[in-house]
Coordinates of C-alpha atoms in Angstrom, one line a residue:
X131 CA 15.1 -34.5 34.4
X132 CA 12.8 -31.5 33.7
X133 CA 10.2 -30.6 36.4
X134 CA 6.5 -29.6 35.4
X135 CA 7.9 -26.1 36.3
X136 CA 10.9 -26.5 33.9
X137 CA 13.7 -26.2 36.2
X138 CA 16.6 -29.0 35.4
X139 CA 17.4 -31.0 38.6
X140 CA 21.0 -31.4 39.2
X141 CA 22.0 -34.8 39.5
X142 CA 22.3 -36.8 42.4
X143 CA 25.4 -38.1 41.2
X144 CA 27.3 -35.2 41.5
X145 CA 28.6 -35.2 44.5
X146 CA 31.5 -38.1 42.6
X147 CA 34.2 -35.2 41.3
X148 CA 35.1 -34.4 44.4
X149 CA 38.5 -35.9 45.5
X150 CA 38.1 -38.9 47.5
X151 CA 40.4 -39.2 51.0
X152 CA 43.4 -40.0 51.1
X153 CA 46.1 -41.1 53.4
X154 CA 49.6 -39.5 51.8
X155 CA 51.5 -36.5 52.6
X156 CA 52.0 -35.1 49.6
X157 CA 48.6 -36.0 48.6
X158 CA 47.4 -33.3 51.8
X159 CA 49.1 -30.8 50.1
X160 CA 48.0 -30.6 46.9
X161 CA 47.2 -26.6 45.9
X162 CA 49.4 -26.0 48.1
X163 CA 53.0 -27.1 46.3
X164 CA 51.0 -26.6 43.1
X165 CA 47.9 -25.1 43.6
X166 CA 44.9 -25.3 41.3
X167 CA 43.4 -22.3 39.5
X168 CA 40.2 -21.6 40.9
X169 CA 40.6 -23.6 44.5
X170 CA 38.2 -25.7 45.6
X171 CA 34.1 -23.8 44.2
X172 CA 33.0 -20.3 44.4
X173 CA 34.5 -18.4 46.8
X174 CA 37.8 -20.6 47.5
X175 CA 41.0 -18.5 48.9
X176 CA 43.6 -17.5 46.5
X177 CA 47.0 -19.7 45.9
X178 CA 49.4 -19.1 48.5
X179 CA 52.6 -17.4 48.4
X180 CA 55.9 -19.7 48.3
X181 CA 56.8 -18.3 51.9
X182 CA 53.8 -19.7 53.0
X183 CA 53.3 -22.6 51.3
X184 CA 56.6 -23.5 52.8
X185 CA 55.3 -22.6 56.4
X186 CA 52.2 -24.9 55.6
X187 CA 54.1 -27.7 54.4
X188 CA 56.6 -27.6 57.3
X189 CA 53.5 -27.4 59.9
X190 CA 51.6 -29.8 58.1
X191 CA 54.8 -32.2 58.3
X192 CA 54.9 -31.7 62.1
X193 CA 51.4 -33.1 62.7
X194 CA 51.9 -35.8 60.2
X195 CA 54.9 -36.9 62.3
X196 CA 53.3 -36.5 65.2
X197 CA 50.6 -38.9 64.0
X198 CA 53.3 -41.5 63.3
X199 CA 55.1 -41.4 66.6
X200 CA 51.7 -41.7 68.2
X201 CA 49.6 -43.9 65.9
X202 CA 48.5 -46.4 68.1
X203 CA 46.5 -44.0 70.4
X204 CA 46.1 -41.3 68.0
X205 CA 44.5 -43.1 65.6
X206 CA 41.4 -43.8 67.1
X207 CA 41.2 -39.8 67.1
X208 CA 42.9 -38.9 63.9
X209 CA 40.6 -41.5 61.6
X210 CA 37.4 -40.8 60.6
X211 CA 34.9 -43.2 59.3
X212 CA 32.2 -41.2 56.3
X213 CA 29.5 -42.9 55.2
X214 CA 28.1 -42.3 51.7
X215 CA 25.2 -39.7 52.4
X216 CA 27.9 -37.3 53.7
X217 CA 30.9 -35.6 53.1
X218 CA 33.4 -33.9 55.5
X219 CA 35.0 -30.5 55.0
X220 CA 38.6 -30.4 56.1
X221 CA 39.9 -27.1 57.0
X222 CA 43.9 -27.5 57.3
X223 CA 45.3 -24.0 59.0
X224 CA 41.8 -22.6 58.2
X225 CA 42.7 -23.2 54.6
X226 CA 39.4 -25.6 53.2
X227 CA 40.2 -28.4 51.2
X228 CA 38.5 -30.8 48.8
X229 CA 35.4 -33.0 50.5
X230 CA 36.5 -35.8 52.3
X231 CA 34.4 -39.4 51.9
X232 CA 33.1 -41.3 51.5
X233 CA 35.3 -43.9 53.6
X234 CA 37.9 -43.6 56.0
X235 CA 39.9 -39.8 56.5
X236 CA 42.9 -39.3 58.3
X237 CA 42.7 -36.1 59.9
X238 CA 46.2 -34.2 61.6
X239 CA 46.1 -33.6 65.2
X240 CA 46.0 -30.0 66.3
X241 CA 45.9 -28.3 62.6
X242 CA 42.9 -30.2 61.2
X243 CA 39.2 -29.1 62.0
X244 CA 36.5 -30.9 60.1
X245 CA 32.4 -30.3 59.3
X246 CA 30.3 -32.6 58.4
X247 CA 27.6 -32.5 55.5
X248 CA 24.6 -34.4 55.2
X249 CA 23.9 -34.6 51.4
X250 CA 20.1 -36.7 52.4
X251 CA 16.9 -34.5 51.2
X252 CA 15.8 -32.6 53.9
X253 CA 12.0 -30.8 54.6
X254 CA 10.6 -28.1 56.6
X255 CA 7.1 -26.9 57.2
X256 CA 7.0 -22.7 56.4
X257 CA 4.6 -22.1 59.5
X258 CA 1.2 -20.8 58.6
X259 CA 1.2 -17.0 58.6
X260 CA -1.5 -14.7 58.2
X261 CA -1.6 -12.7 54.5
X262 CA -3.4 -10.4 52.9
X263 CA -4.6 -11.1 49.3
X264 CA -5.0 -8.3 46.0
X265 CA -8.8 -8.3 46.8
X266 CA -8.4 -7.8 50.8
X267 CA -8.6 -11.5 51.9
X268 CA -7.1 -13.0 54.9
X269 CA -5.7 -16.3 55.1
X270 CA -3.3 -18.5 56.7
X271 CA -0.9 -20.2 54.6
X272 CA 2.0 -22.0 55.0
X273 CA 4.4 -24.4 52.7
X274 CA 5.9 -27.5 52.6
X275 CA 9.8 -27.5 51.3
X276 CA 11.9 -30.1 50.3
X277 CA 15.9 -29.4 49.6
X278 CA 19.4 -30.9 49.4
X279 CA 23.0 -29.6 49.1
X280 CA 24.6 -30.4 45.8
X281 CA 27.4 -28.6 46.8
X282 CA 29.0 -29.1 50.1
X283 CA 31.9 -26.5 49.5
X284 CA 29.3 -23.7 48.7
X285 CA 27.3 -25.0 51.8
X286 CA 29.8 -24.7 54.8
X287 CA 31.3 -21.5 53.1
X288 CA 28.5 -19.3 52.0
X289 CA 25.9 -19.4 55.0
X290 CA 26.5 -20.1 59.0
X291 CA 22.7 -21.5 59.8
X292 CA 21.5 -23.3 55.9
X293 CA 17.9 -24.6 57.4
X294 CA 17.1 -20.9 58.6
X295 CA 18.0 -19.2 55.7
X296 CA 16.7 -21.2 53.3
X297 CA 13.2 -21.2 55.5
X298 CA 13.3 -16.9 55.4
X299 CA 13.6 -17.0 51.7
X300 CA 10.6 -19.4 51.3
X301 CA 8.7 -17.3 53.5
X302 CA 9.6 -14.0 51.8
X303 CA 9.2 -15.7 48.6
X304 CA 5.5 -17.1 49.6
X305 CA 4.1 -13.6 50.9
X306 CA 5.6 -11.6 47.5
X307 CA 3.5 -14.2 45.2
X308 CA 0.6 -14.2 47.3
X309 CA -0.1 -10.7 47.9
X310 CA 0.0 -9.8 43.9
X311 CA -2.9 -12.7 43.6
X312 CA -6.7 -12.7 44.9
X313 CA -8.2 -15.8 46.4
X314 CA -9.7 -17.7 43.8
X315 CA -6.3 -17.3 42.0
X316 CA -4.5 -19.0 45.2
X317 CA -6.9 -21.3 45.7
X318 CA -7.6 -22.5 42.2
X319 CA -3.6 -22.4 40.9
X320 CA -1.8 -23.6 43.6
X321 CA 0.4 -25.8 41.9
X322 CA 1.4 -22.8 39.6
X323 CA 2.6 -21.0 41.8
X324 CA 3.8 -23.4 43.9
X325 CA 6.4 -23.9 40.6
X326 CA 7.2 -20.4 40.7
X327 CA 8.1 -20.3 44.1
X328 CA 10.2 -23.1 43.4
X329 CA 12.2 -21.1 40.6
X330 CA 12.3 -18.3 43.3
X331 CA 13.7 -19.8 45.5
X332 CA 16.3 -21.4 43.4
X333 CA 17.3 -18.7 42.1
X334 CA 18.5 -17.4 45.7
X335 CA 19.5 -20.9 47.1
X336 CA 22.0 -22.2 44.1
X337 CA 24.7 -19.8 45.5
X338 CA 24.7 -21.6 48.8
X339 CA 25.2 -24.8 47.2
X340 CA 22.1 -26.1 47.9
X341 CA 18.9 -27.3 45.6
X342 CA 15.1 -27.1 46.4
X343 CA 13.4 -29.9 44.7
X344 CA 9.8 -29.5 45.9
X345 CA 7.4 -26.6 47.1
X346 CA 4.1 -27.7 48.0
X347 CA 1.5 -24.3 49.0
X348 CA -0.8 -25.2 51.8
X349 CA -3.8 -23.0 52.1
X350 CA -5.0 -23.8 56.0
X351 CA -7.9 -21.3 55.9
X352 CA -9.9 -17.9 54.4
X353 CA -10.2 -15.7 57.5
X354 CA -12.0 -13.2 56.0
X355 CA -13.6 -13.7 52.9
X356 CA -12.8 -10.9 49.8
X357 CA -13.7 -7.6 50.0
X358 CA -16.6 -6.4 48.0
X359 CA -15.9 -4.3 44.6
X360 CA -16.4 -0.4 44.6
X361 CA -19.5 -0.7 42.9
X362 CA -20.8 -3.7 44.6
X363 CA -23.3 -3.2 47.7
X364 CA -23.1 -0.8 50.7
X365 CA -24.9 -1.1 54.0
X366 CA -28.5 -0.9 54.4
X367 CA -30.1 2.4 54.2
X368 CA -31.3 2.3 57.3
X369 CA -28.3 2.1 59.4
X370 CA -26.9 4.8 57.4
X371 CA -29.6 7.0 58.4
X372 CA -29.6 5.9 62.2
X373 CA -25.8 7.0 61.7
X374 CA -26.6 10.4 60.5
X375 CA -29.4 11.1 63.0
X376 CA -27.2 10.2 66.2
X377 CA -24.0 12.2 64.8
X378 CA -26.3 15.3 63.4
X379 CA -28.3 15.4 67.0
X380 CA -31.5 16.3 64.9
X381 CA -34.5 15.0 63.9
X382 CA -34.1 11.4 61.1
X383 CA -34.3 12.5 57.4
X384 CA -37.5 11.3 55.5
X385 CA -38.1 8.2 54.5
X386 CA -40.5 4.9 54.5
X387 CA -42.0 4.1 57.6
X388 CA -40.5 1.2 59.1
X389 CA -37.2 3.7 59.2
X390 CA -39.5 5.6 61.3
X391 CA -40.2 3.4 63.5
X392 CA -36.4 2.1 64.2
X393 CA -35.4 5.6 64.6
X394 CA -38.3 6.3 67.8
X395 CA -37.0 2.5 69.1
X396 CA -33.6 4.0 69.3
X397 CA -34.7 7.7 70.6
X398 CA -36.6 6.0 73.7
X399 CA -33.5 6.5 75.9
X400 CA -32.8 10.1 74.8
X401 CA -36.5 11.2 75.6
X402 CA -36.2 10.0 78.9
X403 CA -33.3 12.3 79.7
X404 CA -34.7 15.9 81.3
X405 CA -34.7 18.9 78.9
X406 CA -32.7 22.0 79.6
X407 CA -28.9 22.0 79.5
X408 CA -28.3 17.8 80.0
X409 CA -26.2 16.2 77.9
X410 CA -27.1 14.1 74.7
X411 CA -26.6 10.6 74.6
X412 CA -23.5 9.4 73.5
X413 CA -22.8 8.9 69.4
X414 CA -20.9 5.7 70.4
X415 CA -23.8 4.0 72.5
X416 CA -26.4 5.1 69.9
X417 CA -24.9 3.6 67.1
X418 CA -24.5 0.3 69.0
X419 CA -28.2 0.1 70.4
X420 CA -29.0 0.2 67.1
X421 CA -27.9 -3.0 66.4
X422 CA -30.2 -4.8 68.7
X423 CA -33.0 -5.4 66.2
X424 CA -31.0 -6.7 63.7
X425 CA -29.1 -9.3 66.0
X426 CA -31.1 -12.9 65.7
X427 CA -30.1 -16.6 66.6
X428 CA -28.5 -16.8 63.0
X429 CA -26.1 -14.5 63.7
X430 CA -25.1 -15.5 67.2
X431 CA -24.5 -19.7 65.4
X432 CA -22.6 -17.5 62.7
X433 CA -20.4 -15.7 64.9
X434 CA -20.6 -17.1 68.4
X435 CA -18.0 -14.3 70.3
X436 CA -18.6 -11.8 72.6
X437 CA -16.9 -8.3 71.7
X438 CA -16.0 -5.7 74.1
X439 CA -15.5 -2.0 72.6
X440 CA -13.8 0.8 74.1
X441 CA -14.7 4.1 72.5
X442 CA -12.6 7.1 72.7
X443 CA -15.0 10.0 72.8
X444 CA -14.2 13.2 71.4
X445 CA -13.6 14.7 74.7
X446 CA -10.6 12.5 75.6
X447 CA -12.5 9.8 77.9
X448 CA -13.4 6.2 77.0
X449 CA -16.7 4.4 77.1
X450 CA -17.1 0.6 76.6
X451 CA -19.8 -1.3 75.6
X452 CA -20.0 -4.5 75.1
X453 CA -21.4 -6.9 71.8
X454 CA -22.5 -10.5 72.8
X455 CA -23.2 -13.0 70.0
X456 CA -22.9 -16.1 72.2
X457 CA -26.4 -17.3 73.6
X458 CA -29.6 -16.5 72.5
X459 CA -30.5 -14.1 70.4
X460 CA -27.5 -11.8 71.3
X461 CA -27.1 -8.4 72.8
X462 CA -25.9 -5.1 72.8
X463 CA -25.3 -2.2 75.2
X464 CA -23.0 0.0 77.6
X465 CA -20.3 -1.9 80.3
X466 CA -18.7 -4.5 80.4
X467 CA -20.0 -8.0 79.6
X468 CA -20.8 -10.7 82.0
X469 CA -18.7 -13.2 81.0
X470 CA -14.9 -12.8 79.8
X471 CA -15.1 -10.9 76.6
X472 CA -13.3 -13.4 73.3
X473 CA -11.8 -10.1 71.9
X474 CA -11.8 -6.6 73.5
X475 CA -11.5 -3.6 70.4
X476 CA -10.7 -0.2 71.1
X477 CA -11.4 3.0 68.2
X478 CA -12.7 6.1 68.2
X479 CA -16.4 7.1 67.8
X480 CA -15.8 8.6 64.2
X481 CA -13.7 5.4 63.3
X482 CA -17.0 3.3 64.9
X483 CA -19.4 5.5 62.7
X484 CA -17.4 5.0 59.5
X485 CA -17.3 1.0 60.6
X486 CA -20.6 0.5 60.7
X487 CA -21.4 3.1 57.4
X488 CA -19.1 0.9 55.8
X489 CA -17.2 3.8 55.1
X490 CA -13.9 1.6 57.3
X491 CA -13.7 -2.0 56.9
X492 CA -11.9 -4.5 60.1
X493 CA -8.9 -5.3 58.1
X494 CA -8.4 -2.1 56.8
X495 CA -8.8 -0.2 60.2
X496 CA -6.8 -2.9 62.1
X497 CA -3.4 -2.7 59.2
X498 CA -3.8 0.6 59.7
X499 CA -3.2 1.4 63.4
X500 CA -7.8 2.7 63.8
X501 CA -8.2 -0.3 65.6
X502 CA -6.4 -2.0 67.8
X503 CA -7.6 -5.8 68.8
X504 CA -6.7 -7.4 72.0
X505 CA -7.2 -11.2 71.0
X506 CA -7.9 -13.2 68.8
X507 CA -7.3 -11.6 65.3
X508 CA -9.6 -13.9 63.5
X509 CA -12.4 -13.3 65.8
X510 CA -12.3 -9.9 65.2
X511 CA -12.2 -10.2 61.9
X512 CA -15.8 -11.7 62.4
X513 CA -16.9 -8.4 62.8
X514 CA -17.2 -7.8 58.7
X515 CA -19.6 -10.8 59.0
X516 CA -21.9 -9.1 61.8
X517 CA -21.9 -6.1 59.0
X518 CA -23.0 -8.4 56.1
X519 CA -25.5 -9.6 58.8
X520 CA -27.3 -6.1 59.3
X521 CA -28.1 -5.6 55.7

């Protein structure tokens, strides 16, 4: 029956031409007397040589004797009872042979080994993971997968751990579609691409003898919304300015007059230091004062985490000040915070000027090794919100 993705499913029923158990002698050597061409699926071992067919067949005499002269106890070892949702894998001298079951096998003592294959549909959960979209979103998504083995042969032979393997190549698969597609494409199309990953995966799985019949996407949530376009808007003049001014050490460039007035809020500490030879105020600290009149009781409901930065200055030493959008109104300025910071960031000062110019954004500083985040990675990704916030 064809899928809505157009993949054939094989049929359940196909699991009836393999060779069914049996009992006899001659019957446990068959391929080996007269072996088939092509053994027993992809991959089998080749036909053996007379000498060793004849070595087999004596050894595999030995056991069947010694099954006979010892029924009575060994057959509560040497019989095995199948039942229809599996089949058993007999390896005879390491040599595999046809699937076994349903029903009873007889298995030799000392030469046979057996596996056992559960032929049931099976499902596993891809765990949520943490992705970047085409247009810079993060979200967490994860997958639902359901699979069976169609071949038992191909199962046992090809792959040592099937239910690990088959959930690497989902996962793999997931992040290569995702990251090609932006957000409202994922969100909007996920049963398209849900069908692809299905094919995908397919495609890698068949050789193991094993089918995926269902891949269901699970978006779990946007953890940072999509970036802006090039053209789209920057931040608000006056930050820029307040930027320049506390990097150039000079007087603000012209403007209106409310940027004016922000400017001489900001320059209050710096007048206060005595004149001669002391040293300016740090960049760092500047730039995060400035933020004071644009925090408000919106943005602390919006964001509702307390950040703690650790500057590396230019001259090699580290500053920290701290960003707390928990109670109130929120507040900014130089230590640490009272309480125990949600997420503790450390940067430089020029990668903290070109944050808050807009210049670096969170995600892209982070993927990039500028800023390091101890915590929560989603909380710190709140910091693009607290930018949006200022304009």
């Amino acid at each position: 029956m064809l899928g809505r993705s157009g993949y054939r499913a094989l049929p359940l029923g196909d699991f009836d031409r393999f060779q069914q158990s049996s009992f006899g002698f001659l019957s446990s050597q068959k391929g080996c007397l007269s072996p088939e061409r092509g053994g027993v699926g992809t991959g089998a071992d080749a036909p053996q040589s007379w000498p060793s067919c004849l070595c087999h067949g004596f050894i595999s005499f030995l056991g069947f004797l010694l099954l006979l002269v010892t029924f009575p106890i060994s057959g509560w070892f040497a019989l095995k009872i199948v039942p229809t949702y599996e089949r058993m894998i007999v390896f005879r001298l390491g040599r595999i042979r046809t699937p076994q079951g349903p029903g009873m096998v007889l298995l030799l003592p000392f030469i046979d080994s057996f596996q056992r294959v559960d032929l049931r549909t099976r499902a596993f959960s891809v765990p949520p993971c943490k992705l970047a979209s085409k247009d810079g979103a993060v979200l967490s998504v994860g997958a639902d997968v359901q699979f069976r083995i169609w071949d038992p042969v191909l199962s046992v032979m090809t792959v040592k751990d099937l239910n690990t393997a088959t959930r690497m190549t989902a996962q793999n698969a997931m992040t290569k579609a995702l990251l090609k597609r932006p957000l409202r494409e994922i969100q909007m199309e996920k049963l398209r691409i849900s069908d692809q990953l299905l094919l995908e995966i397919n495609d890698v799985t068949r050789a193991w003898g094993l089918e995926v019949d269902r891949v269901e996407l699970a978006v779990e949530a946007v953890l940072q919304p999509p970036q802006d376009s090039p053209g789209g808007p920057s931040l608000d003049s006056t930050l820029q300015q307040l930027a320049l001014h506390f990097l150039a050490g000079g007087a603000p460039p012209p403007g209106p007059a409310d940027t004016l007035e922000m400017v001489s809020e900001v320059e209050l500490p710096v007048t206060q230091v005595g004149a001669g030879s002391s040293p300016k105020q740090p960049v760092a600290e500047g730039l995060l004062t400035a933020l004071q009149p644009f925090l408000s009781e919106a943005l602390v409901s919006q964001v509702g985490a307390c950040y703690q930065f650790n500057v590396v200055l230019p001259s090699g030493t580290q500053s920290i000040y701290f960003l707390d959008l928990t109670t109130g109104q929120g507040k900014v300025g130089h230590g640490v915070p009272d309480g125990t910071p949600d997420v503790v960031v450390e940067m430089t000062e020029v990668d903290l000027r070109a944050l808050l110019c807009r210049e670096l954004r969170p995600l892209g500083a982070y993927m990039s090794g500028r800023l390091r985040v101890k915590g929560d990675l989603a909380v710190a990704m709140k910091l693009e919100a607290v930018l949006r916030a200022l304009k």
